[in-house]
Amino acid sequence: MNVLAIVGSYRKGHAIDTLVDRVLDGVRQNHPDAVVDKIHLADRHIEYCRNCMACKRDDPAKPIAACILHDDMDDILPKLVAADALVVGTPVNIGTVTAVLKTFLERACWTLAKPGHRPIEGCPVPRTAKPRRAVLVVSAGTVPPWLRWFCDDATKLLKSWCDSCLGAQVVGSLYAGAVLTRGVAPYEAKARALGRKL
Ligand SMILES: Cc1cc2nc3c(=O)[nH]c(=O)nc-3n(C[C@H](O)[C@H](O)[C@H](O)COP(=O)(O)O)c2cc1C
């Protein structure tokens, strides 16, 4: 099994990085032979999408549409397409994913998707039919789990991207709330369990 972890946190060794590692521990428990790659987006050079729509207009038969920009997405997009399972982690910043993750998602939109008609004409559908599974991990500094649905737009956005751009089935998600006071220890067991589900 080919597992790709995308880390949208700006910090290594903190909440999201740690919880993504726990998910990967769980993956290895069930799949000791899993090939695991972890990408810290903040370490990568990823330019902003220019909305030129060259990718959207590119041949729908191509698994990855051409982009006019050439940066680290050239390396990351084939890894996304090759992955059997994804782990995507992000802090909740101002209610949603971090800026670096949003930049990545915009670049991994029409390059991985083609115009379809789900739910309306022109919406993205995956270019590839390979079955994939995904687990989402989000952390929030102050908002506790019971208030999650008032402030966590990150999980909804990531589910939508997994579905419409990669056709990845989200098999579980973790919301680590109030990590500034609670730390991540209360959430580590659930993170491992999610990894086993992958
Ligand atoms: C610019 C910014 C905005 C933030 N917005 C929120 C927020 O809307 N809700 C919240 O609970 N925490 C918020 N936080 C706190 C982060 O969610 C918290 O520091 C993060 O989950 C920790 O992840 P990390 O340890 O991987 O960096 C914000 C932090 C920053 C830097």
PDB file of C-alpha atoms and ligand atoms in Angstrom:
ATOM      1  CA  MET A   1       0.000   0.000   0.000  1.00  0.00           C
ATOM      2  CA  ASN A   2       1.223   3.410  -1.039  1.00  0.00           C
ATOM      3  CA  VAL A   3       0.408   6.063   1.604  1.00  0.00           C
ATOM      4  CA  LEU A   4       0.919   9.784   1.153  1.00  0.00           C
ATOM      5  CA  ALA A   5       0.640  12.190   4.087  1.00  0.00           C
ATOM      6  CA  ILE A   6       0.150  15.884   3.385  1.00  0.00           C
ATOM      7  CA  VAL A   7       0.953  18.145   6.323  1.00  0.00           C
ATOM      8  CA  GLY A   8      -0.583  21.615   6.143  1.00  0.00           C
ATOM      9  CA  SER A   9       0.846  22.858   9.449  1.00  0.00           C
ATOM     10  CA  TYR A  10       3.597  25.467   9.516  1.00  0.00           C
ATOM     11  CA  ARG A  11       5.296  23.687  12.414  1.00  0.00           C
ATOM     12  CA  LYS A  12       7.100  20.376  12.735  1.00  0.00           C
ATOM     13  CA  GLY A  13       6.749  18.358  15.928  1.00  0.00           C
ATOM     14  CA  HIS A  14       3.570  20.163  17.002  1.00  0.00           C
ATOM     15  CA  ALA A  15      -0.107  19.150  16.930  1.00  0.00           C
ATOM     16  CA  ILE A  16      -0.763  18.205  13.312  1.00  0.00           C
ATOM     17  CA  ASP A  17       2.675  16.765  12.600  1.00  0.00           C
ATOM     18  CA  THR A  18       2.400  14.597  15.740  1.00  0.00           C
ATOM     19  CA  LEU A  19      -1.148  13.408  15.025  1.00  0.00           C
ATOM     20  CA  VAL A  20      -0.327  12.624  11.391  1.00  0.00           C
ATOM     21  CA  ASP A  21       2.583  10.520  12.704  1.00  0.00           C
ATOM     22  CA  ARG A  22       0.166   8.643  14.970  1.00  0.00           C
ATOM     23  CA  VAL A  23      -2.101   7.946  11.979  1.00  0.00           C
ATOM     24  CA  LEU A  24       0.946   6.602  10.128  1.00  0.00           C
ATOM     25  CA  ASP A  25       1.811   4.433  13.164  1.00  0.00           C
ATOM     26  CA  GLY A  26      -1.677   2.939  12.854  1.00  0.00           C
ATOM     27  CA  VAL A  27      -1.182   2.354   9.126  1.00  0.00           C
ATOM     28  CA  ARG A  28       2.055   0.472   9.811  1.00  0.00           C
ATOM     29  CA  GLN A  29       0.360  -1.707  12.455  1.00  0.00           C
ATOM     30  CA  ASN A  30      -1.978  -3.157   9.820  1.00  0.00           C
ATOM     31  CA  HIS A  31       0.330  -2.789   6.822  1.00  0.00           C
ATOM     32  CA  PRO A  32       3.960  -3.262   7.911  1.00  0.00           C
ATOM     33  CA  ASP A  33       4.987  -3.217   4.255  1.00  0.00           C
ATOM     34  CA  ALA A  34       3.254   0.117   3.495  1.00  0.00           C
ATOM     35  CA  VAL A  35       5.329   2.606   1.538  1.00  0.00           C
ATOM     36  CA  VAL A  36       4.845   5.905   3.361  1.00  0.00           C
ATOM     37  CA  ASP A  37       5.760   9.391   2.200  1.00  0.00           C
ATOM     38  CA  LYS A  38       5.114  12.544   4.221  1.00  0.00           C
ATOM     39  CA  ILE A  39       5.158  15.977   2.649  1.00  0.00           C
ATOM     40  CA  HIS A  40       5.389  19.188   4.687  1.00  0.00           C
ATOM     41  CA  LEU A  41       3.834  21.729   2.363  1.00  0.00           C
ATOM     42  CA  ALA A  42       5.553  24.603   4.174  1.00  0.00           C
ATOM     43  CA  ASP A  43       8.929  23.187   3.054  1.00  0.00           C
ATOM     44  CA  ARG A  44       7.866  23.168  -0.584  1.00  0.00           C
ATOM     45  CA  HIS A  45       7.817  25.797  -3.272  1.00  0.00           C
ATOM     46  CA  ILE A  46       4.171  26.021  -4.361  1.00  0.00           C
ATOM     47  CA  GLU A  47       3.086  29.077  -6.298  1.00  0.00           C
ATOM     48  CA  TYR A  48      -0.432  30.477  -6.365  1.00  0.00           C
ATOM     49  CA  CYS A  49      -2.806  29.230  -9.052  1.00  0.00           C
ATOM     50  CA  ARG A  50      -3.096  31.912 -11.764  1.00  0.00           C
ATOM     51  CA  ASN A  51      -6.632  30.929 -12.874  1.00  0.00           C
ATOM     52  CA  CYS A  52      -5.430  30.575 -16.488  1.00  0.00           C
ATOM     53  CA  MET A  53      -7.528  27.370 -16.725  1.00  0.00           C
ATOM     54  CA  ALA A  54      -5.011  25.632 -18.986  1.00  0.00           C
ATOM     55  CA  CYS A  55      -5.486  22.563 -16.744  1.00  0.00           C
ATOM     56  CA  LYS A  56      -9.277  22.657 -16.934  1.00  0.00           C
ATOM     57  CA  ARG A  57      -9.116  22.828 -20.745  1.00  0.00           C
ATOM     58  CA  ASP A  58      -6.498  20.067 -21.039  1.00  0.00           C
ATOM     59  CA  ASP A  59      -7.348  16.623 -22.467  1.00  0.00           C
ATOM     60  CA  PRO A  60      -9.782  14.973 -19.964  1.00  0.00           C
ATOM     61  CA  ALA A  61      -8.158  11.588 -20.698  1.00  0.00           C
ATOM     62  CA  LYS A  62      -4.912  12.730 -19.022  1.00  0.00           C
ATOM     63  CA  PRO A  63      -4.608  11.633 -15.379  1.00  0.00           C
ATOM     64  CA  ILE A  64      -2.809  14.894 -14.568  1.00  0.00           C
ATOM     65  CA  ALA A  65      -3.555  18.001 -16.587  1.00  0.00           C
ATOM     66  CA  ALA A  66      -0.741  20.296 -17.615  1.00  0.00           C
ATOM     67  CA  CYS A  67      -0.087  23.394 -15.520  1.00  0.00           C
ATOM     68  CA  ILE A  68       1.721  26.487 -16.766  1.00  0.00           C
ATOM     69  CA  LEU A  69       3.580  26.686 -13.451  1.00  0.00           C
ATOM     70  CA  HIS A  70       6.567  24.464 -12.718  1.00  0.00           C
ATOM     71  CA  ASP A  71       7.444  24.099  -9.070  1.00  0.00           C
ATOM     72  CA  ASP A  72       7.183  21.370  -6.424  1.00  0.00           C
ATOM     73  CA  MET A  73       3.656  20.485  -7.577  1.00  0.00           C
ATOM     74  CA  ASP A  74       5.380  18.704 -10.478  1.00  0.00           C
ATOM     75  CA  ASP A  75       6.701  16.262  -7.881  1.00  0.00           C
ATOM     76  CA  ILE A  76       3.604  16.128  -5.645  1.00  0.00           C
ATOM     77  CA  LEU A  77       0.810  15.609  -8.198  1.00  0.00           C
ATOM     78  CA  PRO A  78       2.106  12.224  -9.468  1.00  0.00           C
ATOM     79  CA  LYS A  79       2.473  11.094  -5.844  1.00  0.00           C
ATOM     80  CA  LEU A  80      -1.175  11.995  -5.178  1.00  0.00           C
ATOM     81  CA  VAL A  81      -2.309  10.044  -8.215  1.00  0.00           C
ATOM     82  CA  ALA A  82      -0.177   7.010  -7.277  1.00  0.00           C
ATOM     83  CA  ALA A  83      -1.334   6.937  -3.632  1.00  0.00           C
ATOM     84  CA  ASP A  84      -3.724   4.235  -2.432  1.00  0.00           C
ATOM     85  CA  ALA A  85      -4.323   6.133   0.778  1.00  0.00           C
ATOM     86  CA  LEU A  86      -3.989   9.742   1.872  1.00  0.00           C
ATOM     87  CA  VAL A  87      -3.620  11.412   5.225  1.00  0.00           C
ATOM     88  CA  VAL A  88      -4.284  15.140   5.129  1.00  0.00           C
ATOM     89  CA  GLY A  89      -3.651  17.239   8.212  1.00  0.00           C
ATOM     90  CA  THR A  90      -4.208  20.919   8.904  1.00  0.00           C
ATOM     91  CA  PRO A  91      -4.604  23.307  11.780  1.00  0.00           C
ATOM     92  CA  VAL A  92      -7.868  25.253  11.738  1.00  0.00           C
ATOM     93  CA  ASN A  93      -6.757  28.816  11.044  1.00  0.00           C
ATOM     94  CA  ILE A  94      -9.530  31.420  10.986  1.00  0.00           C
ATOM     95  CA  GLY A  95     -12.020  28.593  10.747  1.00  0.00           C
ATOM     96  CA  THR A  96     -10.520  26.722   7.822  1.00  0.00           C
ATOM     97  CA  VAL A  97      -7.366  25.159   6.338  1.00  0.00           C
ATOM     98  CA  THR A  98      -4.026  26.973   6.467  1.00  0.00           C
ATOM     99  CA  ALA A  99      -3.039  29.255   3.618  1.00  0.00           C
ATOM    100  CA  VAL A 100      -0.333  26.857   2.439  1.00  0.00           C
ATOM    101  CA  LEU A 101      -2.831  23.994   2.257  1.00  0.00           C
ATOM    102  CA  LYS A 102      -5.390  26.138   0.406  1.00  0.00           C
ATOM    103  CA  THR A 103      -2.684  27.142  -2.096  1.00  0.00           C
ATOM    104  CA  PHE A 104      -1.915  23.442  -2.591  1.00  0.00           C
ATOM    105  CA  LEU A 105      -5.620  22.505  -2.949  1.00  0.00           C
ATOM    106  CA  GLU A 106      -6.177  25.154  -5.626  1.00  0.00           C
ATOM    107  CA  ARG A 107      -3.223  23.784  -7.603  1.00  0.00           C
ATOM    108  CA  ALA A 108      -4.480  20.206  -7.103  1.00  0.00           C
ATOM    109  CA  CYS A 109      -7.993  21.023  -8.296  1.00  0.00           C
ATOM    110  CA  TRP A 110      -8.315  21.109 -12.101  1.00  0.00           C
ATOM    111  CA  THR A 111      -4.961  19.387 -12.566  1.00  0.00           C
ATOM    112  CA  LEU A 112      -6.518  16.263 -10.970  1.00  0.00           C
ATOM    113  CA  ALA A 113     -10.127  16.880 -11.977  1.00  0.00           C
ATOM    114  CA  LYS A 114     -12.014  17.488 -15.189  1.00  0.00           C
ATOM    115  CA  PRO A 115     -15.295  19.294 -15.754  1.00  0.00           C
ATOM    116  CA  GLY A 116     -18.215  17.001 -15.024  1.00  0.00           C
ATOM    117  CA  HIS A 117     -21.821  17.387 -14.071  1.00  0.00           C
ATOM    118  CA  ARG A 118     -21.895  16.535 -10.384  1.00  0.00           C
ATOM    119  CA  PRO A 119     -24.025  18.050  -8.916  1.00  0.00           C
ATOM    120  CA  ILE A 120     -24.251  20.665 -11.683  1.00  0.00           C
ATOM    121  CA  GLU A 121     -22.636  21.003 -15.114  1.00  0.00           C
ATOM    122  CA  GLY A 122     -19.010  22.149 -14.873  1.00  0.00           C
ATOM    123  CA  CYS A 123     -18.254  20.887 -11.358  1.00  0.00           C
ATOM    124  CA  PRO A 124     -14.995  18.935 -10.959  1.00  0.00           C
ATOM    125  CA  VAL A 125     -14.934  15.141 -11.155  1.00  0.00           C
ATOM    126  CA  PRO A 126     -11.750  13.067 -10.744  1.00  0.00           C
ATOM    127  CA  ARG A 127      -9.638  12.431 -13.849  1.00  0.00           C
ATOM    128  CA  THR A 128      -8.641   9.011 -12.497  1.00  0.00           C
ATOM    129  CA  ALA A 129     -10.869   6.139 -11.374  1.00  0.00           C
ATOM    130  CA  LYS A 130      -8.367   4.457  -9.026  1.00  0.00           C
ATOM    131  CA  PRO A 131      -9.987   3.663  -5.653  1.00  0.00           C
ATOM    132  CA  ARG A 132      -8.392   5.646  -2.848  1.00  0.00           C
ATOM    133  CA  ARG A 133      -9.055   6.096   0.828  1.00  0.00           C
ATOM    134  CA  ALA A 134      -8.354   9.121   2.993  1.00  0.00           C
ATOM    135  CA  VAL A 135      -8.169  10.188   6.594  1.00  0.00           C
ATOM    136  CA  LEU A 136      -8.404  13.826   7.677  1.00  0.00           C
ATOM    137  CA  VAL A 137      -6.817  15.349  10.769  1.00  0.00           C
ATOM    138  CA  VAL A 138      -7.552  18.880  11.906  1.00  0.00           C
ATOM    139  CA  SER A 139      -6.515  20.683  15.065  1.00  0.00           C
ATOM    140  CA  ALA A 140      -7.915  23.834  16.636  1.00  0.00           C
ATOM    141  CA  GLY A 141      -6.101  25.877  19.251  1.00  0.00           C
ATOM    142  CA  THR A 142      -9.052  27.092  21.274  1.00  0.00           C
ATOM    143  CA  VAL A 143     -12.327  25.637  19.981  1.00  0.00           C
ATOM    144  CA  PRO A 144     -13.251  22.386  21.795  1.00  0.00           C
ATOM    145  CA  PRO A 145     -14.806  19.396  20.007  1.00  0.00           C
ATOM    146  CA  TRP A 146     -18.364  20.194  21.122  1.00  0.00           C
ATOM    147  CA  LEU A 147     -18.197  23.535  19.268  1.00  0.00           C
ATOM    148  CA  ARG A 148     -16.499  22.020  16.213  1.00  0.00           C
ATOM    149  CA  TRP A 149     -19.356  22.513  13.783  1.00  0.00           C
ATOM    150  CA  PHE A 150     -19.393  26.265  14.387  1.00  0.00           C
ATOM    151  CA  CYS A 151     -15.753  26.811  13.425  1.00  0.00           C
ATOM    152  CA  ASP A 152     -14.390  23.869  11.418  1.00  0.00           C
ATOM    153  CA  ASP A 153     -14.800  24.529   7.713  1.00  0.00           C
ATOM    154  CA  ALA A 154     -11.502  22.701   7.108  1.00  0.00           C
ATOM    155  CA  THR A 155     -12.940  19.175   7.320  1.00  0.00           C
ATOM    156  CA  LYS A 156     -15.795  20.032   4.945  1.00  0.00           C
ATOM    157  CA  LEU A 157     -13.425  21.566   2.397  1.00  0.00           C
ATOM    158  CA  LEU A 158     -11.021  18.601   2.546  1.00  0.00           C
ATOM    159  CA  LYS A 159     -13.859  16.081   2.178  1.00  0.00           C
ATOM    160  CA  SER A 160     -15.104  17.928  -0.873  1.00  0.00           C
ATOM    161  CA  TRP A 161     -11.608  18.031  -2.423  1.00  0.00           C
ATOM    162  CA  CYS A 162     -10.999  14.319  -1.718  1.00  0.00           C
ATOM    163  CA  ASP A 163     -14.297  13.436  -3.368  1.00  0.00           C
ATOM    164  CA  SER A 164     -14.354  15.757  -6.370  1.00  0.00           C
ATOM    165  CA  CYS A 165     -10.665  15.909  -7.313  1.00  0.00           C
ATOM    166  CA  LEU A 166      -9.310  12.491  -6.322  1.00  0.00           C
ATOM    167  CA  GLY A 167     -12.319  10.260  -5.853  1.00  0.00           C
ATOM    168  CA  ALA A 168     -10.894   9.383  -2.436  1.00  0.00           C
ATOM    169  CA  GLN A 169     -13.307   7.951   0.092  1.00  0.00           C
ATOM    170  CA  VAL A 170     -12.847   9.630   3.473  1.00  0.00           C
ATOM    171  CA  VAL A 171     -12.954   6.735   5.951  1.00  0.00           C
ATOM    172  CA  GLY A 172     -12.596   8.910   9.022  1.00  0.00           C
ATOM    173  CA  SER A 173     -11.643  12.251  10.418  1.00  0.00           C
ATOM    174  CA  LEU A 174     -10.203  13.523  13.662  1.00  0.00           C
ATOM    175  CA  TYR A 175     -10.901  16.920  15.182  1.00  0.00           C
ATOM    176  CA  ALA A 176      -8.336  17.701  17.866  1.00  0.00           C
ATOM    177  CA  GLY A 177      -9.932  20.631  19.642  1.00  0.00           C
ATOM    178  CA  ALA A 178      -8.490  23.072  22.179  1.00  0.00           C
ATOM    179  CA  VAL A 179      -4.961  21.750  21.710  1.00  0.00           C
ATOM    180  CA  LEU A 180      -3.487  24.906  23.249  1.00  0.00           C
ATOM    181  CA  THR A 181      -4.782  23.762  26.638  1.00  0.00           C
ATOM    182  CA  ARG A 182      -5.296  20.018  26.147  1.00  0.00           C
ATOM    183  CA  GLY A 183      -2.290  19.158  24.015  1.00  0.00           C
ATOM    184  CA  VAL A 184      -2.576  16.237  21.598  1.00  0.00           C
ATOM    185  CA  ALA A 185      -2.289  13.298  24.018  1.00  0.00           C
ATOM    186  CA  PRO A 186      -6.107  12.856  24.328  1.00  0.00           C
ATOM    187  CA  TYR A 187      -6.320  12.448  20.546  1.00  0.00           C
ATOM    188  CA  GLU A 188      -3.405  10.123  19.809  1.00  0.00           C
ATOM    189  CA  ALA A 189      -5.307   6.853  20.274  1.00  0.00           C
ATOM    190  CA  LYS A 190      -8.026   7.961  17.848  1.00  0.00           C
ATOM    191  CA  ALA A 191      -5.349   9.010  15.345  1.00  0.00           C
ATOM    192  CA  ARG A 192      -3.783   5.515  15.513  1.00  0.00           C
ATOM    193  CA  ALA A 193      -7.216   3.925  15.092  1.00  0.00           C
ATOM    194  CA  LEU A 194      -7.840   6.022  11.983  1.00  0.00           C
ATOM    195  CA  GLY A 195      -4.538   4.817  10.560  1.00  0.00           C
ATOM    196  CA  ARG A 196      -5.638   1.216  11.099  1.00  0.00           C
ATOM    197  CA  LYS A 197      -8.861   1.993   9.192  1.00  0.00           C
ATOM    198  CA  LEU A 198      -6.817   3.001   6.160  1.00  0.00           C
TER     199      LEU A 198
HETATM  200  C1  LIG B   1      -3.527  32.717  11.980  1.00  0.00           C
HETATM  201  C2  LIG B   1      -4.108  31.717  12.933  1.00  0.00           C
HETATM  202  C3  LIG B   1      -5.473  31.551  13.005  1.00  0.00           C
HETATM  203  C4  LIG B   1      -6.030  30.640  13.899  1.00  0.00           C
HETATM  204  N1  LIG B   1      -7.382  30.471  13.917  1.00  0.00           N
HETATM  205  C5  LIG B   1      -7.923  29.589  14.790  1.00  0.00           C
HETATM  206  C6  LIG B   1      -9.347  29.370  14.823  1.00  0.00           C
HETATM  207  O1  LIG B   1     -10.108  29.903  14.030  1.00  0.00           O
HETATM  208  N2  LIG B   1      -9.842  28.517  15.767  1.00  0.00           N
HETATM  209  C7  LIG B   1      -9.018  27.867  16.649  1.00  0.00           C
HETATM  210  O2  LIG B   1      -9.525  27.133  17.511  1.00  0.00           O
HETATM  211  N3  LIG B   1      -7.663  28.017  16.610  1.00  0.00           N
HETATM  212  C8  LIG B   1      -7.107  28.848  15.704  1.00  0.00           C
HETATM  213  N4  LIG B   1      -5.743  28.991  15.622  1.00  0.00           N
HETATM  214  C9  LIG B   1      -4.877  28.119  16.460  1.00  0.00           C
HETATM  215  C10 LIG B   1      -4.428  26.893  15.641  1.00  0.00           C
HETATM  216  O3  LIG B   1      -5.551  26.143  15.216  1.00  0.00           O
HETATM  217  C11 LIG B   1      -3.511  26.003  16.465  1.00  0.00           C
HETATM  218  O4  LIG B   1      -2.379  26.738  16.854  1.00  0.00           O
HETATM  219  C12 LIG B   1      -3.130  24.798  15.615  1.00  0.00           C
HETATM  220  O5  LIG B   1      -4.223  23.896  15.576  1.00  0.00           O
HETATM  221  C13 LIG B   1      -1.925  24.092  16.111  1.00  0.00           C
HETATM  222  O6  LIG B   1      -1.452  23.259  15.063  1.00  0.00           O
HETATM  223  P1  LIG B   1       0.132  23.018  14.940  1.00  0.00           P
HETATM  224  O7  LIG B   1       0.596  22.711  16.336  1.00  0.00           O
HETATM  225  O8  LIG B   1       0.304  21.876  14.008  1.00  0.00           O
HETATM  226  O9  LIG B   1       0.744  24.298  14.434  1.00  0.00           O
HETATM  227  C14 LIG B   1      -5.174  29.885  14.750  1.00  0.00           C
HETATM  228  C15 LIG B   1      -3.775  30.052  14.646  1.00  0.00           C
HETATM  229  C16 LIG B   1      -3.247  30.941  13.747  1.00  0.00           C
HETATM  230  C17 LIG B   1      -1.744  31.078  13.658  1.00  0.00           C
END
